[in-house]
XYZ file of C-alpha atoms in Angstrom:
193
model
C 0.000 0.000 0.000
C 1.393 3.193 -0.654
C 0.888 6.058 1.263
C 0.993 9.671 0.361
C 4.055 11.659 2.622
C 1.691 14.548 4.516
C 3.246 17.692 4.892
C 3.195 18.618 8.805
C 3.219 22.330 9.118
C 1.562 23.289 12.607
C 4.586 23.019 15.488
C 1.876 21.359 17.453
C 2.086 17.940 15.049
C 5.322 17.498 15.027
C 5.274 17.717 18.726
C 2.871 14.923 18.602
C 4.894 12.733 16.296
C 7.441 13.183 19.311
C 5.026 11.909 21.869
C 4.234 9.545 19.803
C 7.982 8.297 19.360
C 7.500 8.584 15.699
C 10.643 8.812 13.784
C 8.898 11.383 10.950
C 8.968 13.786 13.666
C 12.777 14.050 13.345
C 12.288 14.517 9.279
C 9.393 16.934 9.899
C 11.512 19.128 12.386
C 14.463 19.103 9.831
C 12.011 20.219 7.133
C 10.796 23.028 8.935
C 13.395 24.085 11.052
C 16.872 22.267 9.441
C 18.372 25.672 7.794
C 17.022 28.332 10.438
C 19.095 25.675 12.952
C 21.869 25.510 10.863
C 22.143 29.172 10.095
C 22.313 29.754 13.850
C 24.904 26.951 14.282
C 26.950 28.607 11.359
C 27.396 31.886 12.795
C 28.656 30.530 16.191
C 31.514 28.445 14.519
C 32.043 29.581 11.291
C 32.312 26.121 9.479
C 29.365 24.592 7.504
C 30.206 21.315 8.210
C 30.242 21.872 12.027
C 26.766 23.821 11.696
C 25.108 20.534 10.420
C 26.904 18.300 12.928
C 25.531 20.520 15.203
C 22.126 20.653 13.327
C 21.746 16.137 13.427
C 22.773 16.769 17.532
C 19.634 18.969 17.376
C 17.893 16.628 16.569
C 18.616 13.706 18.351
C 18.520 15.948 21.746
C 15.183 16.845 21.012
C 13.929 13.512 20.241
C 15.512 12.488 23.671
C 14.329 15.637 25.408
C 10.273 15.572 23.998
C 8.769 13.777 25.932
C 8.327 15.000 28.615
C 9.261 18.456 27.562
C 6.091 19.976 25.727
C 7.894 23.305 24.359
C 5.352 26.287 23.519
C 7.380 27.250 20.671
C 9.488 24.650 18.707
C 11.706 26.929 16.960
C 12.657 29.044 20.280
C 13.391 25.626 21.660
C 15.097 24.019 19.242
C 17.472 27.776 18.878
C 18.454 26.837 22.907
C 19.231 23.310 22.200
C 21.448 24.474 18.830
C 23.185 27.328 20.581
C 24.167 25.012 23.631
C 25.743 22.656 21.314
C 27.358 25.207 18.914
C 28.833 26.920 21.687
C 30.149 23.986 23.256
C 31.966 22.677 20.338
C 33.468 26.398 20.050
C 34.327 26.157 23.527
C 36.030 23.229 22.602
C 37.780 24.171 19.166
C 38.954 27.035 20.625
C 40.888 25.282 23.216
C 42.749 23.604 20.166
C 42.608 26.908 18.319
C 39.692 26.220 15.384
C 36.689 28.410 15.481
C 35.442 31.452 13.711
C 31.865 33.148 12.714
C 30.382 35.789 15.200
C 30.201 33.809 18.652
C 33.843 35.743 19.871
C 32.787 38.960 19.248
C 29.413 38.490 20.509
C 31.085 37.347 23.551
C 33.005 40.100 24.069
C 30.239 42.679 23.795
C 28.727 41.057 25.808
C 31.164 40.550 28.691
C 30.507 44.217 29.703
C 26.996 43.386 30.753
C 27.388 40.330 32.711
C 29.502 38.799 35.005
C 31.737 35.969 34.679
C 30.386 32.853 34.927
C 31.810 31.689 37.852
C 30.901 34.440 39.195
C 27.519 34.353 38.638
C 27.287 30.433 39.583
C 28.891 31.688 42.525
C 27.520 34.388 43.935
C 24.064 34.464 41.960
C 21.094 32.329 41.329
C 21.284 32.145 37.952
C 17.432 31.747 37.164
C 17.459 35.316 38.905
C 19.455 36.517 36.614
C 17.910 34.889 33.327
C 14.370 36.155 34.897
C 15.650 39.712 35.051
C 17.458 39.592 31.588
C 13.767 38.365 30.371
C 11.957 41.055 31.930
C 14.163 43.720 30.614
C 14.558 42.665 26.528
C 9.969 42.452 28.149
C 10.656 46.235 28.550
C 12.002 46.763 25.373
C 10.547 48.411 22.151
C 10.093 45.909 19.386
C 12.736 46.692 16.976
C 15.438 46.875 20.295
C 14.005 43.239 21.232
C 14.664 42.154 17.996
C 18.059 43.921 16.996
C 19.134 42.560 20.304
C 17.418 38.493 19.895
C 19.438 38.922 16.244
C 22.748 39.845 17.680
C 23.161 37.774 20.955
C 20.381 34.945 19.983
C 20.679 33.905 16.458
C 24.509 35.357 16.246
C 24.094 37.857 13.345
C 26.738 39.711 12.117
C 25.500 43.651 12.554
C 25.660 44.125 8.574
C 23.435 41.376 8.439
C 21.357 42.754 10.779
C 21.292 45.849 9.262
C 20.255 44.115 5.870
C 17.840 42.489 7.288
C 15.936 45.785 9.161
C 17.172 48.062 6.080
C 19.048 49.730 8.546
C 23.211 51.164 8.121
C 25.350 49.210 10.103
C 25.983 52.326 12.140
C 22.595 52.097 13.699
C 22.424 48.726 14.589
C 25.972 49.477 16.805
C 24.460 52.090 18.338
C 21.643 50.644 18.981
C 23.026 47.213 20.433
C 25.605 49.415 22.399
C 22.497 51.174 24.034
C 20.815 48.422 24.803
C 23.886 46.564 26.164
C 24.674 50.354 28.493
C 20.936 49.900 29.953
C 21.153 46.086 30.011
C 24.231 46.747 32.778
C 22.818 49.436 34.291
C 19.625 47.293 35.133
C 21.447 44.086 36.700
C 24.194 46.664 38.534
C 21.164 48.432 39.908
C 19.775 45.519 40.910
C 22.704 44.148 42.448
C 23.355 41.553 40.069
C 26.615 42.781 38.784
């Protein structure tokens, strides 16, 4: 008997399949999601064939991790579980000096605004911290929110930000370097820097 492939569009489906331990959820999630993954894996190291090892760990970390998790938004999910993994395997090249893309300048910027991470697993509670980080990007006008997700989320270089919001490349600095000045100011008034 053959059967006709359906075309699984709706996040909640494929979350299904997952429950369901059906492998097509894998294939759908790929479909859907395989190049917006990739992309995000790409700009952390820098190497395409990295990105899609990176992209298949996705995967099978999801499949391990749904059930039980029931994520509200696959994509958003799926972004966490890619970064963690991109960023580890930079972590790792770097200590044998490979690497590349955005993810050591994004670092950088970003240093200014938080503290080290031994510091904050030392002296924080980090779901404090993440809470407060959430509440401020909350406070945020749209296009900041999103300038900001584009830069330190997906890892976007700031000319391909400013592509992207037909913006100059000028104006997206300035604007990330604002919202990085009020991102510090809010945790060091707060007392979490």
């Amino acid at each position: 008997m053959c059967r006709k492939a359906v075309d699984i569009t709706e996040d909640s489906q494929i979350i299904e399949l997952y429950f369901a331990r059906n492998e097509a959820a894998i294939r759908e999630t790929s479909k859907k999601y395989g190049k917006g993954c990739q992309g995000v894996a790409y700009r952390i190291l820098g190497n395409t064939q990295d990105a899609e090892e990176c992209t298949n760990d996705t995967w099978i970390h999801t499949w391990n991790a749904i059930p039980p998790d029931r994520p509200m938004n696959l994509f958003a999910y799926l972004v966490v579980i890619v970064r963690r993994i991109a960023l580890d395997l930079y972590k790792k090249s770097m200590r044998t000096k490979r690497g590349g893309g955005q993810t050591a300048v994004v670092l950088e910027e970003l240093e200014e605004c938080l503290a080290s991470q031994d510091s904050v697993e030392e002296n924080l509670d980090r779901k404090l911290l993440l809470e407060r980080i959430q509440s401020f990007l909350e406070s945020l006008s749209p296009q900041q929110r999103k300038l900001f997700v584009q830069r330190y989320t997906y890892l976007m270089s700031n000319q391909d930000i400013a592509a992207a919001n037909d913006m100059t490349e000028s104006n997206v600095r300035v604007t990330l370097m604002r919202t990085r000045k009020a991102l510090r100011e809010t945790l060091e008034k707060e007392g979490l820097l």
